[in-house]
Coordinates of C-alpha atoms in Angstrom, one line a residue:
X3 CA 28.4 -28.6 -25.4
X4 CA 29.7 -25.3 -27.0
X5 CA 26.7 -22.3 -25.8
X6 CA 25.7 -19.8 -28.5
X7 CA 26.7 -16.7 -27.9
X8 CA 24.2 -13.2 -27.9
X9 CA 25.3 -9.7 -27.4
X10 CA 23.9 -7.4 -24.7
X11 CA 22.0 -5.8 -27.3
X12 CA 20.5 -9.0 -28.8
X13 CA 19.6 -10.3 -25.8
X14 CA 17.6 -6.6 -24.7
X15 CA 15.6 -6.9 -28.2
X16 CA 15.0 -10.2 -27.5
X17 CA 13.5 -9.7 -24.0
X18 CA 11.7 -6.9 -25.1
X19 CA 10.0 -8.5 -28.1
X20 CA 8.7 -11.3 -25.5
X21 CA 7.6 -8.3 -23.5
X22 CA 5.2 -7.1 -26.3
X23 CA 7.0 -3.9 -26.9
X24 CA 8.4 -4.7 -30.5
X25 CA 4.9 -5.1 -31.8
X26 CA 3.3 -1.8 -32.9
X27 CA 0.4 -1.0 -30.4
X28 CA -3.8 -1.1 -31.7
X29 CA -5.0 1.9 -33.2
X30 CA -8.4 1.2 -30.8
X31 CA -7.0 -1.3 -28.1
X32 CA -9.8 -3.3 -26.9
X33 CA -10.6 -6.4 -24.9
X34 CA -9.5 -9.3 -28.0
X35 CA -5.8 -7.1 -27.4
X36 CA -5.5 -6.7 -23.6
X37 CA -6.4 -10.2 -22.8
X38 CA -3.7 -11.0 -25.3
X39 CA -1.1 -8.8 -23.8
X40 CA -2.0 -10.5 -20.4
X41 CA -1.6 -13.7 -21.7
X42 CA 1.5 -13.2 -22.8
X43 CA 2.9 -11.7 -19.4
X44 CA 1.1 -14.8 -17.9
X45 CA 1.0 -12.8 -14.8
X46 CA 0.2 -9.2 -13.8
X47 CA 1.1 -8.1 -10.4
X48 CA -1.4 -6.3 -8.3
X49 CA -0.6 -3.4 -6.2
X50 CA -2.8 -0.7 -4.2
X51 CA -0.7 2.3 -4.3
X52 CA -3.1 5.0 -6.7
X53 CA -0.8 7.5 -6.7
X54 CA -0.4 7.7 -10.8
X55 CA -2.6 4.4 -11.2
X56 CA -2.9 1.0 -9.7
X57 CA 0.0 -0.8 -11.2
X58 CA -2.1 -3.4 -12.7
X59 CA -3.6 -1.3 -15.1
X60 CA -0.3 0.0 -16.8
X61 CA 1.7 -2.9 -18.0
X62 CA -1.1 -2.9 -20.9
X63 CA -1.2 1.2 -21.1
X64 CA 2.4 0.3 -21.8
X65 CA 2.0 -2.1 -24.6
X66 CA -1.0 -1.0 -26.3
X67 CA -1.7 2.5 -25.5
X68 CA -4.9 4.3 -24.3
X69 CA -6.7 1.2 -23.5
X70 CA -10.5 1.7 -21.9
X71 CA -9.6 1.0 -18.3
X72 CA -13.1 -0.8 -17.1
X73 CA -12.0 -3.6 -19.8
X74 CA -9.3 -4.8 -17.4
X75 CA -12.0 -4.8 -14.5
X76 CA -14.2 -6.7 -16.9
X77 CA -11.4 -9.2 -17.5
X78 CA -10.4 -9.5 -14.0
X79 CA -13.7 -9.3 -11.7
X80 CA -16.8 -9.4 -14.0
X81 CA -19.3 -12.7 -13.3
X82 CA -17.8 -14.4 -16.5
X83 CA -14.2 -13.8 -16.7
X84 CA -10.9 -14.9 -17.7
X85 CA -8.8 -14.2 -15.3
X86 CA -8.2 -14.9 -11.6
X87 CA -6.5 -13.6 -8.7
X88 CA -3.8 -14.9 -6.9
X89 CA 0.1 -15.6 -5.4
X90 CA 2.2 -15.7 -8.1
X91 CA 5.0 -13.1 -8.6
X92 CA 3.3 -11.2 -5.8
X93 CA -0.7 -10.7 -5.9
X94 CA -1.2 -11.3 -8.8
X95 CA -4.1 -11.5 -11.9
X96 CA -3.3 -14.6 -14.0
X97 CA -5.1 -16.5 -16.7
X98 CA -7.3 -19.0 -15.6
X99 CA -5.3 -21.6 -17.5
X100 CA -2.5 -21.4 -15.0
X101 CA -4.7 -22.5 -12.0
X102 CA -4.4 -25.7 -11.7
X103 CA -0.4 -24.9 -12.3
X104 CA -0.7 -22.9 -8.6
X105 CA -2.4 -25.9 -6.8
X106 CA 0.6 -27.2 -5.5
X107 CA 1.6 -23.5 -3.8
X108 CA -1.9 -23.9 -2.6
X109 CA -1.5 -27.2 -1.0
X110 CA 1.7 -26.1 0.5
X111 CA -0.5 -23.1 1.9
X112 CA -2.4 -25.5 3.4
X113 CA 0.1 -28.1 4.7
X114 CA 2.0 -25.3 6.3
X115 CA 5.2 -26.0 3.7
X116 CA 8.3 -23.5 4.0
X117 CA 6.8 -20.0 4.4
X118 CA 3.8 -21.3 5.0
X119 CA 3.8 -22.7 8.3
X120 CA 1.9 -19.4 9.9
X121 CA -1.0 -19.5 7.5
X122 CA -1.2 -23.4 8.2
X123 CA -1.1 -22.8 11.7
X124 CA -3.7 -20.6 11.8
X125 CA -6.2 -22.5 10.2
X126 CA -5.5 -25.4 12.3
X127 CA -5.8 -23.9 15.8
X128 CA -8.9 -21.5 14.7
X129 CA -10.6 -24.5 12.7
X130 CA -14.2 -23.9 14.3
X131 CA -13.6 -20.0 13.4
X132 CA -12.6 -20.7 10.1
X133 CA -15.6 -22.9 9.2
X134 CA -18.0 -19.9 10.9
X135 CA -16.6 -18.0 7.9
X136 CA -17.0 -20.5 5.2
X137 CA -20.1 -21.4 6.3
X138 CA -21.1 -17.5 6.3
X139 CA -19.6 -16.8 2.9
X140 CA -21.6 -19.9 1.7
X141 CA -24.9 -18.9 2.7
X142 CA -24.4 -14.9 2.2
X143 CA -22.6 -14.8 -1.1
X144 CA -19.4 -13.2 -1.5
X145 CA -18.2 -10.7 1.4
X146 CA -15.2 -8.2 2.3
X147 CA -14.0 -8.9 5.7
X148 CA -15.1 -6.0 7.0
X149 CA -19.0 -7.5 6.3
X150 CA -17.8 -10.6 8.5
X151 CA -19.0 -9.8 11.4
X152 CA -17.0 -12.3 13.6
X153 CA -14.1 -13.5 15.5
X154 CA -12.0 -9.8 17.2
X155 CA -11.1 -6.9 15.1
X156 CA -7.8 -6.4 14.2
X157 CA -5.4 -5.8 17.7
X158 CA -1.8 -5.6 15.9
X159 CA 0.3 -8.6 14.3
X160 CA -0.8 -9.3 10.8
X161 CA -0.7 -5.8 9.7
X162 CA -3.5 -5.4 12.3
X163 CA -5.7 -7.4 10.9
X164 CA -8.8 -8.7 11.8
X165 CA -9.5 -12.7 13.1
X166 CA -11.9 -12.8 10.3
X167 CA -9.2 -10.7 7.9
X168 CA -6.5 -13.6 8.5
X169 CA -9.0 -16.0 8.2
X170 CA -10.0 -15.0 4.5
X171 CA -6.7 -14.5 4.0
X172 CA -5.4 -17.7 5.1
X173 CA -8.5 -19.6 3.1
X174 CA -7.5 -17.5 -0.3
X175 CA -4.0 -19.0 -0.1
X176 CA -5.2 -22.2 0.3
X177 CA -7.4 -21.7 -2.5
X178 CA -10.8 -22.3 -0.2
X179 CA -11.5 -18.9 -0.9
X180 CA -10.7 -16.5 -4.0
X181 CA -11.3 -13.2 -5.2
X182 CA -15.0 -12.9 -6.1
X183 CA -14.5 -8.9 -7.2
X184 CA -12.9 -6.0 -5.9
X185 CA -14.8 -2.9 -4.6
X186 CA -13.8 0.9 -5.4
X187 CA -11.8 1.2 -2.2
X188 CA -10.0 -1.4 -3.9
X189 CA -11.2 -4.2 -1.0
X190 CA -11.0 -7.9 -1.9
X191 CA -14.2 -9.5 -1.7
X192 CA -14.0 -13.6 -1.1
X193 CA -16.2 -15.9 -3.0
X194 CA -16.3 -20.0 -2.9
X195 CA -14.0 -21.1 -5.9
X196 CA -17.2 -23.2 -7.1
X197 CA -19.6 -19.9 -7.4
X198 CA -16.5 -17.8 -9.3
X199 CA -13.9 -20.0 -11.2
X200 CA -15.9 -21.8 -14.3
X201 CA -15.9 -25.5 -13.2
X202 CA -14.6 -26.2 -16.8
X203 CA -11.3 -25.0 -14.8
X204 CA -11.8 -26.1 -11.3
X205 CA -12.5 -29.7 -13.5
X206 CA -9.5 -29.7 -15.1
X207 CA -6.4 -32.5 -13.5
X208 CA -4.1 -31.4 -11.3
X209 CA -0.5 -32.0 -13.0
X210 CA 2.4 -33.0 -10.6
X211 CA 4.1 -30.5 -8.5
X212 CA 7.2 -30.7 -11.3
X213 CA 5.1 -30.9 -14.7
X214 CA 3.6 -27.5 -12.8
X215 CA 6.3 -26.0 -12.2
X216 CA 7.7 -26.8 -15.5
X217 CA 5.1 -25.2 -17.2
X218 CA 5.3 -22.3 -14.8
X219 CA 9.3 -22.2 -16.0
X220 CA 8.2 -22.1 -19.8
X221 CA 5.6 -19.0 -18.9
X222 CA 8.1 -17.2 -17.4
X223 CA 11.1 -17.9 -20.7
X224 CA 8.1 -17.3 -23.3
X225 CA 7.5 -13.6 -21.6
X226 CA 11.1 -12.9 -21.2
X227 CA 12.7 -14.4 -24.4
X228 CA 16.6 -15.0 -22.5
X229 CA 16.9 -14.9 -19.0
X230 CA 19.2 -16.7 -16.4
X231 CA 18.4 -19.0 -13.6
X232 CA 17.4 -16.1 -11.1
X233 CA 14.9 -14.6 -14.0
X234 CA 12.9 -17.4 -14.4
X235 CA 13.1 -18.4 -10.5
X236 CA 11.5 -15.0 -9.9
X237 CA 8.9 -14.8 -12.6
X238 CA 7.1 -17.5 -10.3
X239 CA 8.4 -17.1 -7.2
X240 CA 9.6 -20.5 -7.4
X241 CA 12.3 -22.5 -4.8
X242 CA 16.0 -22.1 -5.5
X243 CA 16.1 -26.3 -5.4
X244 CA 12.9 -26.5 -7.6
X245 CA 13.3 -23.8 -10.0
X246 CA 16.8 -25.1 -10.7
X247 CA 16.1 -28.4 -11.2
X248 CA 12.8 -27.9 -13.9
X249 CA 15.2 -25.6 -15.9
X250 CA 17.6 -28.3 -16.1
X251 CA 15.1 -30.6 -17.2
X252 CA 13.6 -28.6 -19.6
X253 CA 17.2 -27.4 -20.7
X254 CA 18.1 -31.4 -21.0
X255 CA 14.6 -31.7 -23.4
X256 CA 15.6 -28.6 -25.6
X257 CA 12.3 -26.7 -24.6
X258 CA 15.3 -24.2 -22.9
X259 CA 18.3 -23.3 -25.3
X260 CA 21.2 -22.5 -23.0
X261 CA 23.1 -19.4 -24.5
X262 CA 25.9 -17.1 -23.2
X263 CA 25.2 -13.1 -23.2
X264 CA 27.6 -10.8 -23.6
X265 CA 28.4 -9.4 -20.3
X266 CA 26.2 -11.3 -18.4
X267 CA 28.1 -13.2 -15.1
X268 CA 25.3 -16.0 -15.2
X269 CA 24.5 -18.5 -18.3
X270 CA 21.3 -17.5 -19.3
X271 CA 18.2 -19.5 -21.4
X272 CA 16.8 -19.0 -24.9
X273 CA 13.1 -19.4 -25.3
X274 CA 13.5 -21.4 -29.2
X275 CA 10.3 -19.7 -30.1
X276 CA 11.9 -16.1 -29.2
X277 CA 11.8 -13.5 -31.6
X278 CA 15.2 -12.0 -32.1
X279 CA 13.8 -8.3 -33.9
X280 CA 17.1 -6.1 -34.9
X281 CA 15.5 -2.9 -33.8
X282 CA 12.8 -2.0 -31.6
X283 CA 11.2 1.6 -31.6
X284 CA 9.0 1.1 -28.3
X285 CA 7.9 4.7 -26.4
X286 CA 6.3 3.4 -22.8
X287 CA 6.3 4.5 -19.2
X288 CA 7.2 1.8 -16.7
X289 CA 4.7 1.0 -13.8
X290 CA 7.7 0.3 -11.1
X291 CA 5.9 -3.3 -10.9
X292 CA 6.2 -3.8 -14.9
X293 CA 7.1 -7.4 -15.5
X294 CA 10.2 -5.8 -17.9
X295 CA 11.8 -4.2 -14.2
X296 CA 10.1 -5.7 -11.8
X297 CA 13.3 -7.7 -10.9
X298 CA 15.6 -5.0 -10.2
X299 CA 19.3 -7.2 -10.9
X300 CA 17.8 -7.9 -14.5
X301 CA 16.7 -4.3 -15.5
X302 CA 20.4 -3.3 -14.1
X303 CA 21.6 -6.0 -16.2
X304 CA 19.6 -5.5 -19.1
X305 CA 19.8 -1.7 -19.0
X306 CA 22.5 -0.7 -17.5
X307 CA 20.2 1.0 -15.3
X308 CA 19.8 0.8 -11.3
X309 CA 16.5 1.4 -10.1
X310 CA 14.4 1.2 -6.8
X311 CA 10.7 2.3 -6.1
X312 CA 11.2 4.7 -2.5
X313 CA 8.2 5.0 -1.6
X314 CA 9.4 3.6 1.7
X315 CA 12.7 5.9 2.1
X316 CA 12.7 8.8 3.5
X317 CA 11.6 12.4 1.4
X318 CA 15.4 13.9 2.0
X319 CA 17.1 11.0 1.1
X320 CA 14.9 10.0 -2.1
X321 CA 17.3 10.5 -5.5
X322 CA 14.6 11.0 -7.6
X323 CA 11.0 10.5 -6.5
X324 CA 7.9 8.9 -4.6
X325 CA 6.6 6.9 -7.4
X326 CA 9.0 7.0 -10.3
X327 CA 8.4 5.6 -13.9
X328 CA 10.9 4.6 -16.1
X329 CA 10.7 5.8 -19.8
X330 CA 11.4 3.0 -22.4
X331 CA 12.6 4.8 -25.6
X332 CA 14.0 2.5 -28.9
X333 CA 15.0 -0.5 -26.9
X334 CA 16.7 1.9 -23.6
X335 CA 15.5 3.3 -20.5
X336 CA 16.7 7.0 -21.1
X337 CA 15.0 8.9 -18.2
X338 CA 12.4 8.9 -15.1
X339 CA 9.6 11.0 -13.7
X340 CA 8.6 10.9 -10.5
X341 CA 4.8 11.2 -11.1
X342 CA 1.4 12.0 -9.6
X343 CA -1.6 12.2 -10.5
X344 CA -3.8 15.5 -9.0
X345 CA -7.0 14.5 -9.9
X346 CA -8.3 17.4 -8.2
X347 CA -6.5 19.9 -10.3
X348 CA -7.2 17.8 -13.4
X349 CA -3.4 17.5 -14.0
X350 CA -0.6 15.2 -14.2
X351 CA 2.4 16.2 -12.3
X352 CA 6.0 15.3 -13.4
X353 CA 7.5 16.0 -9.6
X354 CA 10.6 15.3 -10.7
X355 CA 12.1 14.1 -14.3
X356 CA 15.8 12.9 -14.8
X357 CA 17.5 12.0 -17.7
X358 CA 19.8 8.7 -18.2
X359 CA 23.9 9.5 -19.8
X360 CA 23.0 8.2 -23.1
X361 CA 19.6 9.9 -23.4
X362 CA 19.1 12.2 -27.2
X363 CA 18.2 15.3 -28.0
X364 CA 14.7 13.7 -28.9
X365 CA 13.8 12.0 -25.7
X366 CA 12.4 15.3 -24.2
X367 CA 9.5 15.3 -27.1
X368 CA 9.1 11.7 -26.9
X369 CA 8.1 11.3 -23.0
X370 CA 6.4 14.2 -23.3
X371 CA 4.0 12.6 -26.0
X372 CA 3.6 10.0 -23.5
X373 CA 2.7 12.0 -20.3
X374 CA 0.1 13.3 -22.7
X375 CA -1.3 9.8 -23.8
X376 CA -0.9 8.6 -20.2
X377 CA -2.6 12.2 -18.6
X378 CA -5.7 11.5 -21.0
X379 CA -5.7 7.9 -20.5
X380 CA -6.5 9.1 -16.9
X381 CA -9.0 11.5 -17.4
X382 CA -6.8 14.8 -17.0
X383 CA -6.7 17.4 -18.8
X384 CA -3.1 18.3 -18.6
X385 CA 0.8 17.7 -17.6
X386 CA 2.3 19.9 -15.3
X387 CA 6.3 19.7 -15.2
X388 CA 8.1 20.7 -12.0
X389 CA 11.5 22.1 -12.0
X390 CA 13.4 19.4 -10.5
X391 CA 15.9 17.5 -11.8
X392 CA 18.4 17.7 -14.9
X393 CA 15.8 17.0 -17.4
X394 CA 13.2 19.0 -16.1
X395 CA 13.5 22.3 -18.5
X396 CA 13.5 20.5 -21.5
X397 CA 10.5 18.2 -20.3
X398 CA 8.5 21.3 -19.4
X399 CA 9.5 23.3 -23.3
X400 CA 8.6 19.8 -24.9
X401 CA 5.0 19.5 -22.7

């Protein structure tokens, strides 16, 4: 069967339409808009590095603007909520919709399936421990670790973690345990599923591993518009086998429109539903865990752009930054700032700002309205540009 055929430039606007980035953003962005936004991401990955912000707050300032921040919190860890925490691209927050589509990744947490075997291990030789814990959180309430005042504290292994650290651990990936709220320090704090998930959700059926991960397939096309195989195996995390094998089947029902891109080695998949917008005028910084990059061969694909987040490489051999945002600008990435935030000083830092070949003459005022959205989003008072890197001159004139 002949494949349509989109350009690289078709298949960008597409892919950032699904993203949310071809729809103008709220004048006042409140709770009705970034539950939306979430929902169409279908997952938000959770990080704790604060440098600018944890990364789970700025996939929305991306989208919608100067959102009030405490309405994600709200969302995500308020008594009545609708979202939930857990493994999905990475840690994740996730409607609550999708939990019963996680179940099986839960079971296999529990059966000791593929990566799993440590977790399943654990909880299997330290049984009596890990019912001291349940049993604790069940009469106490919900608790951090560190208020579980049992088993050894951490002695290396495990990222040092405590007995009663791995334990939690271990029952939140099994789904005996899940995030009841998360304190300033940003610690987890384990609740029964029963006292925190609505039982409307914990009621509803389990679907089959493969009508899961089917569904899990169609998230994953919906919020990307086109993407290949790999894309939509990585959305989820899913198994090469599995993830190949849904696709297929979805491809075979014509929920998945298999389509050639221009320049692109792999076939790739059309969500039928997928906008196809002929311009898109989108100004956003990039959390390096944005669901648009987070997979680093599609954002080089998609952009012609190669970045990678160094926080972990060395300061002298870093090309350009600790904690480095991509600017979006029309339907391109055209530069990066290395940012920080000083809350001290009241000011965000631009460390270090670089400017892509096919960047304008306009990009300089453009991310520099954004730094000051994003500084006041944050609560500073100003943007401070360093002079580093090729675009740092005009950056600083523009801020």
């Amino acid at each position: 069967m002949k494949r349509d055929t989109l350009t690289a430039g078709e298949a960008r606007r597409i892919a950032l339409a699904a993203q949310g980035f071809a729809t103008p953003r709220p004048a006042e962005p409140g709770k009705r808009h970034l539950l939306k936004a979430i929902e169409r991401l279908g997952v938000v990955q959770i990080d704790s590095v604060n440098v600018v912000s944890r990364t789970h707050y700025l996939p929305a300032f991306s989208r919608l603007g100067a959102y009030p921040r405490p309405l994600l919190e709200e969302l995500a860890w308020a008594k009545k909520r609708p979202l939930f925490e857990y493994w999905a691209h990475e840690a994740s927050l996730l409607p609550l919709a999708a939990h019963p589509l996680l179940r099986w990744r839960m079971q296999d947490a529990h059966d000791g399936v593929g990566t799993w075997k440590g977790i399943a291990r654990f909880l299997r030789e330290r049984r009596d421990f890990v019912d001291k814990v349940l049993a604790e959180i069940a009469a106490r309430g919900p608790l951090s670790a560190s208020e579980l005042e049992l088993g050894h504290k951490g002695q290396g292994g495990w990222w040092g973690w405590s007995e009663a650290k791995r334990a939690v651990e271990c029952l939140f990936w099994t789904g005996e345990l899940t995030t009841a709220t998360r304190r300033s320090t940003f610690e987890r704090v384990y609740g029964l599923p029963e006292k925190v998930i609505p039982r409307k959700i914990l009621d509803l059926p389990t679907p089959p591993r493969e009508e899961a991960q089917r569904q899990l397939v169609m998230t994953a096309a919906r919020a990307m518009g086109v993407a290949t195989e790999r894309d939509l195996r990585d959305y989820f995390r899913l198994g090469v086998a599995e993830a190949r094998a849904r696709i297929a089947e979805l491809a075979d029902a014509g929920a998945l429109v298999p389509v050639t891109v221009k320049g692109w080695r792999e076939p790739a998949y059309l969500d039928p539903a997928a906008r196809r917008p002929r311009r898109v005028e989108a100004h956003a910084l990039l959390s390096p865990f944005d669901n648009l990059i987070w997979f680093r061969e599609r954002t080089e694909r998609m952009f012609g752009v190669r970045y990678r987040i160094e926080i972990y490489t060395p300061a002298d051999k870093r090309q350009h930054g600790y904690y480095v945002l991509p600017f979006l600008e029309g339907d391109a990435l055209t530069a990066r700032v290395d940012l920080k935030a000083d809350r001290k000083a009241q000011t965000l830092l631009v460390q270090a700002s670089h400017a892509e070949p096919w960047a304008t003459a306009e990009t300089p005022q453009r991310l520099a309205a954004e730094l000051r959205l994003m500084a006041g989003w944050l609560g500073l008072e100003k943007v401070h540009v360093r002079p580093k890197g090729d675009l740092a001159k005009a950056l600083a004139d523009a801020v």
